[in-house]
């Protein structure tokens, strides 16, 4: 199928269906409200005004966003390291990997967060244009100030690609990405101009939409590389340049919770507002309800007036359903931490720690390999003999789902999504803590012991929300 330069390929359009769900959840309550009926359907016979009122008061339990944050942060809970053979130039560049003051560790942490959330993003290794004759040797590169740097390409920027097997390896032969370029607008303002960058081995083009002429090629240039200097990052890899969100099942459970929470809020509202009912009269009297008023019900001795209230049975059932759904979300999110046997090499067969890894560890290893390739592109640009390798922290797998979910519960407490009471109750339920422990007594005793080690140096005005507000 023929495509215009700015159009998404069918493969990207298919991935975008899942991205819409993840994007709304990552955007929190405001984004879920903006999504409207896509994630909160209008009930049959529900008036639009009633639906809009229900939508405007719905709130999101941020399980997906917080779990993504917890999982994406684990490989970066310790500083990223470079191998001893990493060239000095790359070690220096790693302190400002994107030429915007961001270190390789911080840059990679942000990129991995995108990878976990959406399943596909990548890094483009760019290089500034230099005058002819410069940048051809290491000394000339350093003298000119030109150097390669990382550009994070997010999931929604990828429009499409072409690939072919060359030299026994799948390689990109074309890549299209959308980007926004800031240009001066008047004396003080700036305007963002959308453009499409088309990359191919040895060169690139930029395309812009021209009024009345459609999309036209705007600029072009050549590179010194025989490959497209782009490396994809995958969540759950489903194929070359195809990645799925690692927590997609959790995302759909979170949408279900959003809908169920709305139902629960609606029935709570109905239960809190009793309905005045009048029976046994033909004409409705004029009502004035208050302590010093009376209502004339006529001569019918069976006439009566009463308040009709909800029994509350559905409220309790809804609350139990929400609690069960929240537990299901915790279990689903924790699955990334459960060690699973995978394809084992001869070396791994002698090492259970290597052979049994959790999905998050495998994702981190793939991310390491991608960063290694990105450094290799940097070395190629600068004509360096080697590039070095990246190492991430990967010691966080759990032996069982119960252990993994217990770890996630504690992490979610630190992220502010569950309370200390929930943590203790969950640990008692899993058998980690004795069932005889009284939750409230334990929390009070812990608070009486004071802050944990390492927290004594925090000034009251920083650690206390009350003092800040005051």
PDB file of N, CA and C in Angstrom, residues 82 85-94 97 125 127 135-142 146-149 224-225 374-388:
ATOM      1  N   UNK A  82      30.033   1.747  32.879  1.00  0.00           N
ATOM      2  CA  UNK A  82      30.646   1.486  31.580  1.00  0.00           C
ATOM      3  C   UNK A  82      31.852   0.574  31.783  1.00  0.00           C
ATOM      4  N   UNK A  85      37.083  -0.868  29.102  1.00  0.00           N
ATOM      5  CA  UNK A  85      37.661  -0.575  27.791  1.00  0.00           C
ATOM      6  C   UNK A  85      36.908   0.528  27.035  1.00  0.00           C
ATOM      7  N   UNK A  86      35.987   1.209  27.713  1.00  0.00           N
ATOM      8  CA  UNK A  86      35.259   2.302  27.068  1.00  0.00           C
ATOM      9  C   UNK A  86      36.212   3.462  26.788  1.00  0.00           C
ATOM     10  N   UNK A  87      36.273   3.954  25.554  1.00  0.00           N
ATOM     11  CA  UNK A  87      37.184   5.063  25.239  1.00  0.00           C
ATOM     12  C   UNK A  87      36.919   6.291  26.115  1.00  0.00           C
ATOM     13  N   UNK A  88      37.954   7.030  26.381  1.00  0.00           N
ATOM     14  CA  UNK A  88      37.838   8.212  27.240  1.00  0.00           C
ATOM     15  C   UNK A  88      36.838   9.212  26.667  1.00  0.00           C
ATOM     16  N   UNK A  89      36.791   9.346  25.337  1.00  0.00           N
ATOM     17  CA  UNK A  89      35.861  10.297  24.721  1.00  0.00           C
ATOM     18  C   UNK A  89      34.419   9.929  25.046  1.00  0.00           C
ATOM     19  N   UNK A  90      34.078   8.655  24.931  1.00  0.00           N
ATOM     20  CA  UNK A  90      32.704   8.220  25.210  1.00  0.00           C
ATOM     21  C   UNK A  90      32.393   8.369  26.693  1.00  0.00           C
ATOM     22  N   UNK A  91      33.366   8.086  27.558  1.00  0.00           N
ATOM     23  CA  UNK A  91      33.135   8.289  28.985  1.00  0.00           C
ATOM     24  C   UNK A  91      32.819   9.751  29.278  1.00  0.00           C
ATOM     25  N   UNK A  92      33.511  10.651  28.592  1.00  0.00           N
ATOM     26  CA  UNK A  92      33.240  12.083  28.770  1.00  0.00           C
ATOM     27  C   UNK A  92      31.873  12.435  28.220  1.00  0.00           C
ATOM     28  N   UNK A  93      31.548  11.939  27.027  1.00  0.00           N
ATOM     29  CA  UNK A  93      30.246  12.225  26.427  1.00  0.00           C
ATOM     30  C   UNK A  93      29.104  11.674  27.275  1.00  0.00           C
ATOM     31  N   UNK A  94      29.351  10.557  27.988  1.00  0.00           N
ATOM     32  CA  UNK A  94      28.309   9.949  28.814  1.00  0.00           C
ATOM     33  C   UNK A  94      27.859  10.865  29.946  1.00  0.00           C
ATOM     34  N   UNK A  97      25.095  13.054  27.595  1.00  0.00           N
ATOM     35  CA  UNK A  97      24.929  12.173  26.438  1.00  0.00           C
ATOM     36  C   UNK A  97      24.080  12.796  25.334  1.00  0.00           C
ATOM     37  N   UNK A 125      21.272   8.241  17.022  1.00  0.00           N
ATOM     38  CA  UNK A 125      22.583   8.842  17.289  1.00  0.00           C
ATOM     39  C   UNK A 125      22.817   9.877  16.206  1.00  0.00           C
ATOM     40  N   UNK A 127      24.552  13.597  14.678  1.00  0.00           N
ATOM     41  CA  UNK A 127      25.880  14.210  14.580  1.00  0.00           C
ATOM     42  C   UNK A 127      25.716  15.550  13.874  1.00  0.00           C
ATOM     43  N   UNK A 135      36.359  16.767  11.519  1.00  0.00           N
ATOM     44  CA  UNK A 135      35.694  15.603  12.081  1.00  0.00           C
ATOM     45  C   UNK A 135      36.103  14.295  11.440  1.00  0.00           C
ATOM     46  N   UNK A 136      37.260  14.236  10.795  1.00  0.00           N
ATOM     47  CA  UNK A 136      37.653  13.012  10.101  1.00  0.00           C
ATOM     48  C   UNK A 136      38.605  12.155  10.929  1.00  0.00           C
ATOM     49  N   UNK A 137      39.197  12.736  11.937  1.00  0.00           N
ATOM     50  CA  UNK A 137      40.026  11.973  12.860  1.00  0.00           C
ATOM     51  C   UNK A 137      39.597  12.335  14.267  1.00  0.00           C
ATOM     52  N   UNK A 138      40.041  11.552  15.242  1.00  0.00           N
ATOM     53  CA  UNK A 138      39.672  11.825  16.623  1.00  0.00           C
ATOM     54  C   UNK A 138      40.136  13.214  17.037  1.00  0.00           C
ATOM     55  N   UNK A 139      41.382  13.579  16.680  1.00  0.00           N
ATOM     56  CA  UNK A 139      41.909  14.887  17.052  1.00  0.00           C
ATOM     57  C   UNK A 139      41.114  16.011  16.421  1.00  0.00           C
ATOM     58  N   UNK A 140      40.732  15.848  15.150  1.00  0.00           N
ATOM     59  CA  UNK A 140      39.963  16.884  14.471  1.00  0.00           C
ATOM     60  C   UNK A 140      38.551  16.999  15.035  1.00  0.00           C
ATOM     61  N   UNK A 141      37.981  15.857  15.430  1.00  0.00           N
ATOM     62  CA  UNK A 141      36.644  15.884  16.052  1.00  0.00           C
ATOM     63  C   UNK A 141      36.699  16.709  17.331  1.00  0.00           C
ATOM     64  N   UNK A 142      37.698  16.423  18.173  1.00  0.00           N
ATOM     65  CA  UNK A 142      37.808  17.144  19.441  1.00  0.00           C
ATOM     66  C   UNK A 142      38.089  18.623  19.208  1.00  0.00           C
ATOM     67  N   UNK A 146      32.642  19.160  17.357  1.00  0.00           N
ATOM     68  CA  UNK A 146      31.565  18.289  16.878  1.00  0.00           C
ATOM     69  C   UNK A 146      31.678  16.925  17.541  1.00  0.00           C
ATOM     70  N   UNK A 147      30.548  16.363  17.917  1.00  0.00           N
ATOM     71  CA  UNK A 147      30.540  15.061  18.565  1.00  0.00           C
ATOM     72  C   UNK A 147      29.166  14.427  18.389  1.00  0.00           C
ATOM     73  N   UNK A 148      29.096  13.104  18.367  1.00  0.00           N
ATOM     74  CA  UNK A 148      27.794  12.438  18.285  1.00  0.00           C
ATOM     75  C   UNK A 148      27.043  12.548  19.615  1.00  0.00           C
ATOM     76  N   UNK A 149      25.741  12.465  19.558  1.00  0.00           N
ATOM     77  CA  UNK A 149      24.927  12.571  20.780  1.00  0.00           C
ATOM     78  C   UNK A 149      23.624  11.794  20.592  1.00  0.00           C
ATOM     79  N   UNK A 224      28.350   9.643   7.335  1.00  0.00           N
ATOM     80  CA  UNK A 224      29.534   8.825   7.048  1.00  0.00           C
ATOM     81  C   UNK A 224      29.303   7.356   7.397  1.00  0.00           C
ATOM     82  N   UNK A 225      28.063   7.002   7.790  1.00  0.00           N
ATOM     83  CA  UNK A 225      27.772   5.640   8.218  1.00  0.00           C
ATOM     84  C   UNK A 225      27.084   4.849   7.117  1.00  0.00           C
ATOM     85  N   UNK A 374      24.206   1.571  20.476  1.00  0.00           N
ATOM     86  CA  UNK A 374      24.184   3.024  20.329  1.00  0.00           C
ATOM     87  C   UNK A 374      25.576   3.623  20.550  1.00  0.00           C
ATOM     88  N   UNK A 375      26.302   3.100  21.550  1.00  0.00           N
ATOM     89  CA  UNK A 375      27.669   3.574  21.777  1.00  0.00           C
ATOM     90  C   UNK A 375      28.568   3.218  20.600  1.00  0.00           C
ATOM     91  N   UNK A 376      28.298   2.066  19.975  1.00  0.00           N
ATOM     92  CA  UNK A 376      29.081   1.654  18.810  1.00  0.00           C
ATOM     93  C   UNK A 376      28.881   2.631  17.655  1.00  0.00           C
ATOM     94  N   UNK A 377      27.639   3.124  17.473  1.00  0.00           N
ATOM     95  CA  UNK A 377      27.393   4.139  16.441  1.00  0.00           C
ATOM     96  C   UNK A 377      28.157   5.436  16.766  1.00  0.00           C
ATOM     97  N   UNK A 378      28.198   5.791  18.065  1.00  0.00           N
ATOM     98  CA  UNK A 378      28.968   6.975  18.455  1.00  0.00           C
ATOM     99  C   UNK A 378      30.439   6.798  18.077  1.00  0.00           C
ATOM    100  N   UNK A 379      30.962   5.604  18.356  1.00  0.00           N
ATOM    101  CA  UNK A 379      32.371   5.327  18.045  1.00  0.00           C
ATOM    102  C   UNK A 379      32.616   5.385  16.546  1.00  0.00           C
ATOM    103  N   UNK A 380      31.671   4.892  15.760  1.00  0.00           N
ATOM    104  CA  UNK A 380      31.821   4.937  14.311  1.00  0.00           C
ATOM    105  C   UNK A 380      31.863   6.377  13.802  1.00  0.00           C
ATOM    106  N   UNK A 381      30.962   7.194  14.314  1.00  0.00           N
ATOM    107  CA  UNK A 381      30.951   8.598  13.907  1.00  0.00           C
ATOM    108  C   UNK A 381      32.294   9.261  14.204  1.00  0.00           C
ATOM    109  N   UNK A 382      32.842   8.963  15.378  1.00  0.00           N
ATOM    110  CA  UNK A 382      34.076   9.629  15.819  1.00  0.00           C
ATOM    111  C   UNK A 382      35.329   8.878  15.406  1.00  0.00           C
ATOM    112  N   UNK A 383      35.150   7.772  14.650  1.00  0.00           N
ATOM    113  CA  UNK A 383      36.269   6.964  14.186  1.00  0.00           C
ATOM    114  C   UNK A 383      37.124   6.445  15.348  1.00  0.00           C
ATOM    115  N   UNK A 384      36.421   5.976  16.398  1.00  0.00           N
ATOM    116  CA  UNK A 384      37.104   5.376  17.540  1.00  0.00           C
ATOM    117  C   UNK A 384      37.217   3.866  17.315  1.00  0.00           C
ATOM    118  N   UNK A 385      38.273   3.234  17.812  1.00  0.00           N
ATOM    119  CA  UNK A 385      38.478   1.803  17.550  1.00  0.00           C
ATOM    120  C   UNK A 385      37.504   0.890  18.295  1.00  0.00           C
ATOM    121  N   UNK A 386      36.915   1.370  19.410  1.00  0.00           N
ATOM    122  CA  UNK A 386      35.985   0.552  20.190  1.00  0.00           C
ATOM    123  C   UNK A 386      34.974   1.474  20.857  1.00  0.00           C
ATOM    124  N   UNK A 387      33.954   0.857  21.496  1.00  0.00           N
ATOM    125  CA  UNK A 387      32.896   1.679  22.093  1.00  0.00           C
ATOM    126  C   UNK A 387      32.663   1.388  23.561  1.00  0.00           C
ATOM    127  N   UNK A 388      33.051   0.206  24.042  1.00  0.00           N
ATOM    128  CA  UNK A 388      32.760  -0.154  25.422  1.00  0.00           C
ATOM    129  C   UNK A 388      31.359  -0.739  25.554  1.00  0.00           C
TER     130      UNK A 388
END
